[in-house]
Amino acid sequence: MTSLRVVRHAAAVLAVAVSLPLGAQRGGPPITTGPQWLNADTTKKTNQSNFRALAEWPTPNEVRTSDGSPGPRYWQQKVDYVIRATLDTVKHEITGTERVTYHNNAPSTLPYLWFQLDQNVERPDSRASVSARPLPKGLANITPAAQRMLGLTGEEAQTLGMRIGRVSTVGANGARTAAAFFVNGTSMRVELPTPLASGKSAQIEIEWAYAVPELGRNTQRNARDKVKDGWEYEIAQWYPRAAVYDDVSGWTNDQFYSQGEFYQEFGDFDVAMTVPHDHIVRATGVLQNPAEVLTATQRARLQKAWSSDEPVFIVAPGEVASPATRPAGSAPLTWRFTAKNVRDFAWASSRTFVWDAMGFRYQKGGRLIELHSVYPRDAMPLWDQYSTKAIKQTMVTYGRMVIEYPYPVASNVHGSVGGMEYPMIAFCGARPRPDGTFDPSLKWRLISVTIHEVGHNWFPMILASDERRWGWMDEGMNSFVQYYAEKEWDPNYPSNRGPAKNIVAYFRDPAQVPMMTESDLVYANYSPQAYAKPAAALVMLREQVLEPVQFDRAFREYAARWVFKKPQPADFFRTVVNGAGENLNWWWRGMFYTTYANDQAIGPVTTDNADGLVGNTNRGKYYHRITIDQKGGLVMPIQLGITYDDGTTALVKLPADVWRYNEKSFTYAFFSNKGLGQVVIDPNEVLADINRDNNSWKAAQKVVP
């Protein structure tokens, strides 16, 4: 009779188990409560699982598909520029004319075009100026430089911003016709004489001028800077640029506030800059007239540099401002650069520049990529040691993790702009003390900022995401790859962004907004929101959620799909999901769409003798149960560092899937021949747990009689 009762009981348990989720079938009692969801609204009788599909993603279509790739009807506009500009170093002013050829590849007809006038952000009546936070108290004794930074002196305040002269449309016969235009802050609408049909192009000519600011609202990106030997000019956001018209938003003609950066159309540039005779110029693109603006000695040094493994001086420190470094004469010189398939153009000009260069090739005998650095003598001995070599490191790491650098040139320019990127050219800070000494941290700062700003060629200059809206897609992705470039430079590199533990303080900060917040709506802590958190999130995704090879394959696929195109967030998310073979709804939802944090806590830890539990010790003497409670709002993988009673250790990694049926508490149970001595959650601090005080359990010490 006893045997019959056991059989009947087993059959009843089996009948119940086959109708239950797997989690209930494996040793647990029947589930009698509803699902335990984190952050759930208990008034709603709807699916609120963190693992559910994301409704925020746009519906796939023939432009952007369900697997994250451009569809068969993907399109984007093309805008070409011919620009002629002059730098006046007495007035510190740029004057220029441009002919814009706008190719309408959209399926829509366009009755007008929008242009961006980013220099207008410096005007006292700009949206950025009038919406600025009020001044704090106690500014009576601040320095003149600080007064200028805060706009308290009145200097230049009424002269900054872009002055638009003639705006004309150009007919097929070359005839110019004045075009009606309307300036709205940092945007300008130009009316077309006839609507521009799909597949057609239009030409616009614009004359403009502006004063290059020394200090202002946007001089972290373009500015002039006085050094020992003269002025440096870093010229960017300097010409009327066609706004993007795309399949997502139509015209992207948002006001420029200076936090959300850029979103540009690709095109070809032909740019000539007339500058003082004694200036050296570096720019986006390839120099077209070296025989006119360089000496024979400098051209010979450049040829030597292309086959050198070390930077070669093109203008040596002792030659700065020497007449021998310039062609004969004294009249202004015109430097002409061309660039194909770029989304912007920037340049720098100064009589103060030391110039070094070297060549880089991905394969021996392969395509040459010119690496250039220009800097004043004030920047030595630092820039000459590290700048060009840091550009090379960027080429190596990004070329492997993303795509090989497709452009022919990469330049780094020293100046007051601490760190800014444009196609093929970066503006970076870091300067030794006047006596030439510097702390070791300045070396790391220069290497990091160089890798970061040159790395922006990939994000967003080649993978052209919308920085005005999604800062993490350029700053965060770039900081993510930068972290690995730094580690390849030095395994002990003191990286600020990338390690999960470095983002814990921000996860605790109440002044957060989700990463999926438009850039200009991030009201505080933009750096951790757009740079550090996404970098750490992608490192965690690569190293802890997925396997590196699994992530890398999908990441390179994303790059290959969207090179010289305009990806949106869902395109990236879908590419990773499809390429890695993992449903990551819980990851995107928690990490990108919320500000919840990871706080896993040790709950009860118990041990049963296996013989008393299951009637044998075939799988081990003990059956251990370790309960993990999620006190924060994020669903995350679990890592347990286990120390057994004999001193041996093990690292147990559990996927986030274990939370599917109960997002608040999970009990990990297993057989072992060893007793438990200690358990630590996230022992290597790789999952950004914000409270380590509740992460540990220790067995009670045995009393020896």
XYZ file of C-alpha atoms in Angstrom:
705
model
C 0.000 0.000 0.000
C 2.825 2.432 0.779
C 4.339 1.872 -2.651
C 0.987 2.480 -4.365
C 0.466 5.800 -2.528
C 3.931 7.019 -3.624
C 3.189 6.172 -7.261
C -0.178 7.938 -7.130
C 1.395 11.013 -5.512
C 4.143 11.146 -8.159
C 1.567 10.898 -10.932
C -0.456 13.746 -9.429
C 2.629 15.964 -9.102
C 3.582 15.200 -12.724
C 0.076 16.064 -13.932
C 0.283 19.451 -12.226
C 3.862 20.101 -13.375
C 3.228 19.688 -17.089
C 0.791 22.613 -16.964
C 3.189 24.906 -15.111
C 6.095 27.059 -16.307
C 9.475 25.407 -16.261
C 10.456 27.328 -13.130
C 7.636 25.615 -11.226
C 8.319 22.210 -12.755
C 11.890 22.004 -11.452
C 11.453 21.272 -7.788
C 9.210 24.167 -6.757
C 5.656 24.112 -5.438
C 2.746 25.167 -7.671
C 2.563 28.956 -8.222
C -0.583 30.408 -6.701
C 0.180 34.167 -6.898
C 0.317 36.547 -9.818
C 3.589 37.550 -11.483
C 5.936 39.653 -9.389
C 6.902 42.556 -11.633
C 9.294 45.307 -10.703
C 7.931 48.858 -10.980
C 4.447 47.585 -11.803
C 1.284 49.655 -11.569
C -0.951 47.325 -9.607
C -4.081 49.158 -10.786
C -3.503 47.921 -14.334
C -4.394 44.393 -15.373
C -1.900 44.363 -18.245
C 1.382 42.701 -19.067
C 4.044 44.761 -17.290
C 6.905 42.316 -17.474
C 10.321 43.813 -18.141
C 10.709 41.073 -20.752
C 7.710 42.152 -22.845
C 8.112 43.712 -26.294
C 9.006 47.382 -26.542
C 6.101 49.459 -27.802
C 8.385 52.487 -28.176
C 10.090 51.077 -31.266
C 8.695 52.360 -34.562
C 6.883 49.948 -36.844
C 9.276 48.444 -39.414
C 8.781 49.468 -43.014
C 10.575 49.436 -46.349
C 12.897 52.245 -45.224
C 13.929 50.708 -41.885
C 13.348 46.980 -41.472
C 12.551 44.699 -38.561
C 16.095 43.305 -38.364
C 17.636 46.778 -38.013
C 18.950 47.194 -41.551
C 18.196 49.888 -44.143
C 15.260 48.738 -46.236
C 14.953 48.477 -50.018
C 13.486 52.001 -50.123
C 15.957 53.630 -47.748
C 16.874 57.157 -48.865
C 18.755 60.190 -47.643
C 19.516 63.597 -49.048
C 22.869 64.706 -50.469
C 24.189 68.263 -50.171
C 27.384 69.492 -51.890
C 29.210 72.716 -51.050
C 31.664 74.990 -52.828
C 32.885 77.507 -50.239
C 35.261 80.441 -50.524
C 36.192 82.114 -47.241
C 38.645 84.653 -45.814
C 40.043 84.928 -42.286
C 40.678 88.504 -41.102
C 43.014 88.260 -38.099
C 42.641 91.958 -37.283
C 38.870 91.837 -36.920
C 38.936 88.115 -35.974
C 36.273 87.633 -38.605
C 35.308 85.079 -41.244
C 33.630 86.210 -44.459
C 32.481 83.724 -47.036
C 30.297 82.701 -49.924
C 28.956 79.238 -50.620
C 27.172 77.539 -53.471
C 25.019 74.697 -52.169
C 23.757 71.966 -54.489
C 20.844 70.246 -52.780
C 19.942 66.815 -54.193
C 16.406 65.789 -53.236
C 16.396 62.004 -52.911
C 13.265 62.021 -50.751
C 9.974 60.766 -52.139
C 8.547 64.195 -51.213
C 8.508 67.504 -53.082
C 10.179 70.328 -51.134
C 8.874 73.903 -51.514
C 11.627 75.350 -49.304
C 14.949 74.421 -47.664
C 16.078 74.887 -44.069
C 19.621 75.834 -43.065
C 21.343 75.873 -39.678
C 23.009 79.067 -38.445
C 24.700 77.708 -35.337
C 26.760 80.872 -34.733
C 23.509 82.627 -33.803
C 23.566 80.749 -30.515
C 26.049 83.433 -29.400
C 23.520 86.231 -29.851
C 22.102 87.666 -26.615
C 18.568 87.022 -27.892
C 19.141 83.356 -28.790
C 16.917 80.725 -27.163
C 19.965 79.360 -25.368
C 20.839 82.804 -23.994
C 17.400 83.815 -22.783
C 16.716 80.400 -21.221
C 20.056 80.266 -19.362
C 20.015 79.756 -15.623
C 20.366 82.951 -13.560
C 23.749 84.015 -12.239
C 24.684 82.947 -8.710
C 25.479 85.542 -6.056
C 28.966 86.727 -5.182
C 30.424 87.488 -8.621
C 31.754 90.956 -7.868
C 35.381 89.856 -7.705
C 35.558 87.335 -10.542
C 38.352 87.567 -13.092
C 37.974 89.421 -16.405
C 38.153 86.064 -18.213
C 35.294 84.736 -16.120
C 33.331 87.920 -16.777
C 33.727 87.388 -20.508
C 32.723 83.747 -20.175
C 29.516 84.787 -18.424
C 28.869 87.627 -20.872
C 29.127 90.337 -18.210
C 31.453 92.769 -19.991
C 29.341 93.566 -23.024
C 32.330 92.832 -25.269
C 31.250 91.428 -28.637
C 27.790 90.650 -27.315
C 26.032 92.614 -30.043
C 28.427 91.619 -32.847
C 28.465 87.863 -32.418
C 26.268 85.632 -34.505
C 26.011 85.128 -38.249
C 25.340 88.061 -40.568
C 23.543 86.856 -43.688
C 24.093 88.897 -46.833
C 22.859 87.763 -50.224
C 20.736 84.621 -50.601
C 20.067 83.592 -54.201
C 18.819 80.656 -56.157
C 20.869 79.699 -59.207
C 19.087 78.737 -62.388
C 20.104 76.125 -64.947
C 21.680 78.896 -67.021
C 23.693 80.159 -64.028
C 21.518 83.210 -63.501
C 21.082 84.269 -59.864
C 17.711 85.279 -58.477
C 17.264 86.783 -55.029
C 15.524 84.309 -52.765
C 13.204 85.159 -49.916
C 14.519 83.873 -46.624
C 13.459 83.935 -43.000
C 15.827 83.653 -40.030
C 14.369 82.016 -36.945
C 17.083 82.025 -34.279
C 19.600 79.390 -35.328
C 17.582 78.289 -38.367
C 16.967 79.892 -41.743
C 14.248 79.008 -44.234
C 14.955 79.681 -47.908
C 12.029 79.783 -50.321
C 12.481 78.037 -53.676
C 11.117 79.597 -56.880
C 9.484 76.278 -57.762
C 9.041 73.214 -55.539
C 11.947 70.797 -55.720
C 10.649 67.469 -56.992
C 11.951 64.078 -55.929
C 15.067 63.162 -57.888
C 15.875 66.786 -58.765
C 18.455 69.249 -57.421
C 18.591 72.958 -56.664
C 21.433 75.426 -56.181
C 21.525 78.134 -53.536
C 24.185 80.803 -53.024
C 24.655 82.461 -49.635
C 27.012 85.205 -48.447
C 27.707 85.500 -44.759
C 30.139 86.766 -42.126
C 30.694 86.358 -38.399
C 33.189 87.234 -35.685
C 35.126 84.280 -34.267
C 34.474 84.422 -30.514
C 37.168 84.057 -27.875
C 34.774 83.116 -25.107
C 31.094 82.441 -25.494
C 28.210 80.029 -25.304
C 29.618 77.673 -27.936
C 33.369 78.258 -27.713
C 33.842 74.750 -26.389
C 33.475 73.847 -30.075
C 34.871 76.741 -32.122
C 36.963 79.647 -30.885
C 40.101 81.698 -31.123
C 42.835 81.317 -28.518
C 45.832 83.544 -27.710
C 49.090 81.641 -27.080
C 52.695 82.796 -26.741
C 53.376 83.092 -30.483
C 49.985 84.483 -31.568
C 46.380 83.489 -32.177
C 45.027 80.029 -32.938
C 41.729 79.838 -34.821
C 39.560 76.722 -34.630
C 36.795 77.258 -37.155
C 33.645 75.123 -37.011
C 29.889 75.541 -37.387
C 31.019 78.437 -39.517
C 28.909 78.332 -42.695
C 25.151 78.019 -43.279
C 24.601 74.256 -43.271
C 21.617 72.528 -44.816
C 19.377 70.995 -42.172
C 18.564 67.295 -42.395
C 15.366 66.171 -44.059
C 14.800 62.487 -43.284
C 12.218 59.696 -43.096
C 11.822 60.031 -39.322
C 11.138 63.713 -38.637
C 10.962 65.477 -41.980
C 12.949 68.678 -41.430
C 15.243 68.648 -38.401
C 15.211 72.381 -37.825
C 15.321 72.455 -34.024
C 16.948 75.422 -32.378
C 20.599 74.962 -31.468
C 21.161 75.256 -27.718
C 24.766 73.985 -27.817
C 24.170 70.812 -25.774
C 22.533 68.602 -28.382
C 25.123 68.676 -31.117
C 24.677 67.978 -34.804
C 22.766 66.068 -37.435
C 24.052 66.673 -40.947
C 23.598 65.524 -44.529
C 26.454 63.839 -46.386
C 27.983 65.575 -49.386
C 31.128 66.645 -51.213
C 33.062 69.786 -50.268
C 35.376 72.076 -52.199
C 36.622 74.718 -49.772
C 39.243 77.437 -50.193
C 40.356 79.510 -47.204
C 42.411 82.671 -47.659
C 44.526 83.337 -44.563
C 47.580 85.440 -43.625
C 50.776 84.428 -45.409
C 52.471 83.124 -42.243
C 49.623 80.765 -41.244
C 49.514 76.967 -41.388
C 46.095 75.421 -42.085
C 44.697 71.981 -41.289
C 41.192 71.061 -42.411
C 38.688 68.397 -43.283
C 39.754 66.723 -46.512
C 42.858 66.585 -48.691
C 45.023 69.598 -49.513
C 44.770 70.256 -53.232
C 47.469 72.888 -53.765
C 50.529 71.912 -51.666
C 52.942 73.470 -54.156
C 51.323 76.878 -53.560
C 51.141 76.849 -49.748
C 54.003 74.566 -48.635
C 57.736 74.818 -49.165
C 59.696 72.150 -51.012
C 61.242 71.138 -47.687
C 57.841 70.631 -46.091
C 56.593 68.565 -49.015
C 59.703 66.369 -48.791
C 59.210 65.925 -45.042
C 55.611 64.838 -45.628
C 56.753 62.139 -48.047
C 59.221 60.911 -45.437
C 56.496 60.919 -42.769
C 54.221 58.573 -44.733
C 56.675 55.684 -44.354
C 57.799 56.517 -40.809
C 56.785 54.641 -37.658
C 57.346 57.805 -35.616
C 55.954 61.319 -36.128
C 58.099 63.531 -38.341
C 58.219 67.320 -37.897
C 56.876 69.172 -40.913
C 57.267 72.486 -39.077
C 59.737 72.015 -36.228
C 59.479 73.932 -32.943
C 62.432 76.145 -33.812
C 60.875 77.061 -37.132
C 57.568 78.465 -35.860
C 56.726 81.811 -37.505
C 59.998 81.767 -39.447
C 59.732 83.200 -43.006
C 61.629 80.108 -44.187
C 58.590 77.948 -43.395
C 56.428 79.851 -45.876
C 56.596 80.242 -49.639
C 58.168 83.433 -50.980
C 56.190 86.650 -50.665
C 53.965 88.175 -48.046
C 50.479 88.228 -49.557
C 47.686 86.110 -48.071
C 47.667 82.486 -49.220
C 44.659 80.439 -50.243
C 44.571 76.834 -49.023
C 42.165 74.572 -50.917
C 40.825 71.316 -49.501
C 38.335 68.858 -50.940
C 36.447 66.092 -49.150
C 33.993 63.514 -50.427
C 31.087 61.938 -48.584
C 31.447 63.909 -45.357
C 28.710 65.506 -43.325
C 30.570 68.661 -42.268
C 33.737 70.667 -42.739
C 35.993 72.350 -40.154
C 39.455 73.884 -40.175
C 42.153 75.542 -38.084
C 44.628 78.279 -38.915
C 47.538 79.839 -37.037
C 51.057 81.191 -37.367
C 51.912 79.418 -34.097
C 51.656 75.809 -35.244
C 54.296 73.166 -34.806
C 53.296 70.414 -37.237
C 54.119 66.711 -37.105
C 52.799 63.838 -39.192
C 53.112 60.142 -39.890
C 51.456 57.565 -42.144
C 49.225 54.638 -41.231
C 48.124 51.606 -43.265
C 45.878 48.736 -42.238
C 47.874 46.328 -44.373
C 51.476 46.553 -45.523
C 51.505 48.380 -48.834
C 47.848 49.274 -48.405
C 45.955 52.535 -48.577
C 47.740 55.477 -46.920
C 45.995 57.394 -44.150
C 47.730 60.656 -43.242
C 47.937 61.402 -39.500
C 48.630 65.054 -38.587
C 48.982 67.044 -35.362
C 49.374 70.830 -35.110
C 49.984 72.666 -31.851
C 51.815 75.709 -30.440
C 55.117 75.469 -28.635
C 53.098 76.077 -25.455
C 51.764 72.515 -25.868
C 55.213 70.932 -25.684
C 56.611 68.666 -24.345
C 53.306 66.796 -24.451
C 51.614 66.988 -27.826
C 54.767 66.043 -29.716
C 55.031 62.861 -27.607
C 51.445 61.619 -27.630
C 49.021 63.302 -30.048
C 49.823 61.614 -33.365
C 50.486 58.259 -31.706
C 47.054 58.472 -30.040
C 45.493 59.071 -33.476
C 47.188 55.881 -34.647
C 45.807 53.922 -31.687
C 42.336 55.130 -32.639
C 42.808 53.865 -36.185
C 43.832 50.438 -34.887
C 41.117 49.808 -32.278
C 38.178 51.392 -34.057
C 39.257 49.802 -37.329
C 39.008 46.379 -35.697
C 35.886 46.866 -33.571
C 33.837 48.981 -36.000
C 35.124 49.409 -39.583
C 38.434 50.434 -41.067
C 38.780 54.210 -41.306
C 37.556 55.113 -44.806
C 38.917 58.650 -45.075
C 42.425 59.630 -46.282
C 43.323 62.046 -43.445
C 42.974 62.441 -39.672
C 44.211 65.586 -37.905
C 44.386 66.748 -34.284
C 44.528 70.462 -33.470
C 45.482 72.069 -30.164
C 43.515 75.047 -28.889
C 41.144 76.356 -26.268
C 38.461 73.957 -27.537
C 38.964 71.203 -25.005
C 37.566 68.405 -27.144
C 35.484 68.533 -30.295
C 35.112 66.501 -33.462
C 34.471 67.116 -37.120
C 35.138 64.907 -40.150
C 38.855 64.142 -40.445
C 39.775 66.806 -37.860
C 39.606 67.056 -34.063
C 40.094 70.003 -31.712
C 41.634 69.048 -28.357
C 42.962 70.790 -25.273
C 45.556 69.736 -22.656
C 48.492 72.131 -22.250
C 51.496 71.949 -19.903
C 52.287 74.690 -17.413
C 54.201 77.710 -18.735
C 57.468 76.126 -17.552
C 56.746 72.970 -19.591
C 55.961 70.721 -16.625
C 52.750 68.739 -16.289
C 51.187 66.180 -13.999
C 50.981 62.565 -15.234
C 47.191 62.946 -15.396
C 47.589 65.456 -18.241
C 49.231 62.793 -20.379
C 46.234 60.503 -19.886
C 43.886 63.400 -20.551
C 45.501 64.177 -23.904
C 45.544 60.541 -25.001
C 41.920 60.051 -23.949
C 40.577 63.215 -25.532
C 42.475 62.506 -28.754
C 41.143 58.950 -29.001
C 37.658 60.196 -28.166
C 37.539 63.087 -30.627
C 39.226 61.207 -33.479
C 36.940 58.277 -32.629
C 33.971 60.508 -33.369
C 34.829 60.059 -37.032
C 33.089 56.689 -36.637
C 30.322 57.965 -34.344
C 28.638 60.066 -35.751
C 30.618 61.204 -38.807
C 30.401 57.838 -40.591
C 27.514 56.215 -38.675
C 25.557 59.455 -38.851
C 23.169 59.317 -35.911
C 21.044 62.262 -34.803
C 23.032 63.936 -32.011
C 20.399 66.617 -31.543
C 18.133 63.916 -30.154
C 20.133 60.873 -29.058
C 23.440 61.896 -27.498
C 24.215 58.350 -26.378
C 24.352 57.122 -29.983
C 27.468 59.185 -30.679
C 28.982 60.075 -27.296
C 28.139 56.791 -25.598
C 29.068 54.442 -28.434
C 32.255 56.396 -28.984
C 33.173 56.304 -25.276
C 32.522 52.555 -25.319
C 35.068 51.876 -28.090
C 37.408 54.494 -26.589
C 37.586 52.360 -23.436
C 39.005 49.426 -25.389
C 41.429 51.694 -27.273
C 42.744 52.940 -23.936
C 43.186 49.393 -22.674
C 45.118 48.516 -25.809
C 47.345 51.547 -25.262
C 48.036 50.380 -21.698
C 46.293 47.482 -19.875
C 46.488 49.581 -16.690
C 45.064 52.712 -18.318
C 43.059 54.803 -15.790
C 39.862 54.867 -17.852
C 37.071 57.071 -16.554
C 34.333 55.685 -18.768
C 33.594 52.048 -19.412
C 33.955 50.184 -16.091
C 30.580 49.504 -14.491
C 31.737 50.566 -11.033
C 32.491 54.051 -12.343
C 28.820 54.672 -13.089
C 27.466 53.649 -9.678
C 27.459 57.202 -8.303
C 25.367 58.392 -11.254
C 22.920 55.502 -10.810
C 22.358 56.821 -7.279
C 21.896 60.432 -8.435
C 18.275 61.643 -8.308
C 18.998 64.209 -11.064
C 18.845 61.668 -13.870
C 16.853 61.281 -17.044
C 16.752 58.127 -19.191
C 19.280 57.768 -21.993
C 16.327 57.827 -24.400
C 15.804 61.516 -23.633
C 16.401 64.118 -26.330
C 19.772 65.779 -25.789
C 18.471 69.291 -25.152
C 15.985 67.988 -22.571
C 18.729 66.573 -20.351
C 18.624 69.266 -17.687
C 21.598 68.115 -15.591
C 24.556 65.730 -15.690
C 24.742 65.475 -19.471
C 28.204 63.926 -19.354
C 27.245 60.794 -17.391
C 23.880 60.570 -19.164
C 25.244 60.678 -22.707
C 28.832 59.463 -22.252
C 29.518 57.397 -19.150
C 26.264 55.489 -18.601
C 25.904 54.274 -22.215
C 29.599 53.366 -22.342
C 29.258 51.289 -19.162
C 25.983 49.816 -20.433
C 27.605 48.640 -23.656
C 30.612 47.227 -21.798
C 28.232 45.299 -19.535
C 26.215 44.136 -22.534
C 29.346 42.938 -24.318
C 31.146 41.324 -21.400
C 28.432 40.224 -18.957
C 25.081 39.889 -20.738
C 26.441 38.509 -24.018
C 29.758 36.966 -24.926
C 32.297 39.379 -26.473
C 32.434 37.438 -29.744
C 28.647 37.436 -29.845
C 28.397 41.187 -29.307
C 31.310 42.079 -31.584
C 29.811 40.243 -34.526
C 26.516 42.147 -34.164
C 28.272 45.476 -33.536
C 30.356 45.179 -36.686
C 27.221 44.208 -38.574
C 25.536 47.384 -37.340
C 28.489 49.422 -38.600
C 28.589 47.696 -41.985
C 24.848 48.232 -42.489
C 24.808 51.905 -41.577
C 28.145 53.205 -42.857
C 27.510 56.651 -44.402
C 23.831 56.368 -43.465
C 21.610 57.657 -40.653
C 20.762 54.990 -38.046
C 18.132 55.549 -35.367
C 18.129 53.915 -31.895
C 15.780 51.077 -32.885
C 18.029 50.247 -35.840
C 20.875 49.605 -33.400
C 18.713 47.697 -30.911
C 17.236 45.463 -33.612
C 20.596 44.783 -35.246
C 22.078 43.606 -31.933
C 19.052 41.434 -31.113
C 19.082 39.789 -34.531
C 22.849 39.469 -34.775
C 23.495 38.254 -31.239
C 20.533 35.910 -31.056
C 19.180 37.202 -27.761
C 15.885 38.794 -26.814
C 17.125 41.878 -24.970
C 13.869 43.745 -24.365
C 14.547 43.756 -20.641
C 17.990 45.294 -21.188
C 16.945 48.098 -23.537
C 13.888 48.896 -21.408
C 15.685 49.067 -18.097
C 19.008 50.556 -19.118
C 17.967 52.946 -21.887
C 14.342 53.894 -21.179
C 14.444 54.269 -17.373
C 16.667 55.575 -14.598
C 16.216 52.533 -12.385
C 19.307 51.073 -10.724
C 20.622 47.612 -9.949
C 20.503 46.725 -6.255
C 20.619 42.982 -5.727
C 20.602 41.841 -2.131
C 21.343 38.529 -0.456
C 18.231 36.989 1.058
C 18.043 33.757 3.036
C 20.825 31.201 2.470
C 19.952 27.700 3.579
C 21.404 24.215 3.283
C 19.718 20.803 3.467
C 21.345 17.414 3.650
C 20.726 15.845 0.271
C 20.041 12.426 1.760
C 17.195 13.760 3.863
C 15.841 15.846 0.977
C 15.908 13.441 -1.972
C 16.918 10.163 -0.384
C 20.430 9.976 -1.854
C 23.720 11.884 -2.282
C 24.258 11.054 -5.937
C 24.557 14.710 -6.901
C 26.212 15.906 -3.721
C 25.992 15.805 0.036
C 24.280 19.176 0.350
C 21.500 21.097 -1.353
C 22.095 24.846 -1.053
C 19.535 27.614 -1.618
C 20.698 31.217 -2.151
C 17.964 33.825 -2.450
C 18.662 37.063 -4.294
C 16.236 39.959 -3.908
C 16.082 42.854 -6.390
C 15.786 46.014 -4.301
C 16.373 48.318 -7.269
C 14.325 48.674 -10.396
C 16.597 46.991 -12.943
C 16.409 43.405 -14.061
C 20.031 42.314 -14.387
C 22.073 39.112 -14.630
C 23.285 37.642 -11.360
C 26.867 36.877 -10.480
C 27.658 35.051 -7.259
C 31.106 34.697 -5.802
C 30.950 31.549 -3.678
C 33.559 30.537 -1.123
C 33.156 26.980 0.152
C 33.998 25.759 3.608
C 37.253 24.241 2.352
C 38.449 27.630 1.032
C 37.875 26.916 -2.655
C 35.932 29.464 -4.721
C 33.600 29.571 -7.700
C 31.973 32.311 -9.782
C 28.388 31.492 -10.758
C 26.895 33.507 -13.619
C 23.129 33.429 -14.083
C 21.363 35.114 -17.021
C 18.677 37.719 -16.495
C 16.156 35.140 -17.723
C 15.985 33.704 -14.199
C 13.809 36.709 -13.258
C 11.139 36.008 -15.894
C 8.484 34.714 -13.470
C 9.425 36.744 -10.424
C 11.368 39.953 -10.978
C 11.659 40.666 -7.259
C 13.177 37.508 -5.847
C 14.971 34.458 -7.180
C 16.405 31.475 -5.358
C 19.372 29.733 -6.886
C 19.586 26.143 -5.686
C 22.218 23.500 -6.349
C 23.796 20.308 -5.020
C 27.380 20.214 -3.781
C 29.721 18.067 -1.742
C 30.998 21.236 -0.054
C 29.445 23.448 2.539
C 29.037 27.192 2.046
C 31.370 29.651 3.740
C 30.525 32.922 2.018
C 28.432 34.305 -0.851
C 28.983 37.716 -2.480
C 26.789 39.257 -5.176
C 28.672 40.872 -8.072
C 32.078 40.174 -6.492
C 34.022 41.807 -9.349
C 31.807 44.918 -9.474
C 30.893 44.449 -13.127
C 27.119 44.989 -12.878
C 26.958 48.454 -11.261
C 25.258 47.342 -8.057
C 24.586 50.549 -6.116
C 24.538 49.093 -2.587
C 27.247 46.649 -1.700
C 26.261 46.651 1.961
C 23.564 44.032 1.235
C 25.642 41.908 -1.149
C 27.322 39.478 1.265
C 26.463 36.501 3.428
C 28.820 34.568 5.700
C 28.230 31.283 7.416
C 28.109 31.405 11.171
C 31.378 30.373 12.725
C 31.289 26.900 14.160
C 31.921 26.667 17.878
C 34.683 24.198 18.562
C 34.109 22.537 21.962
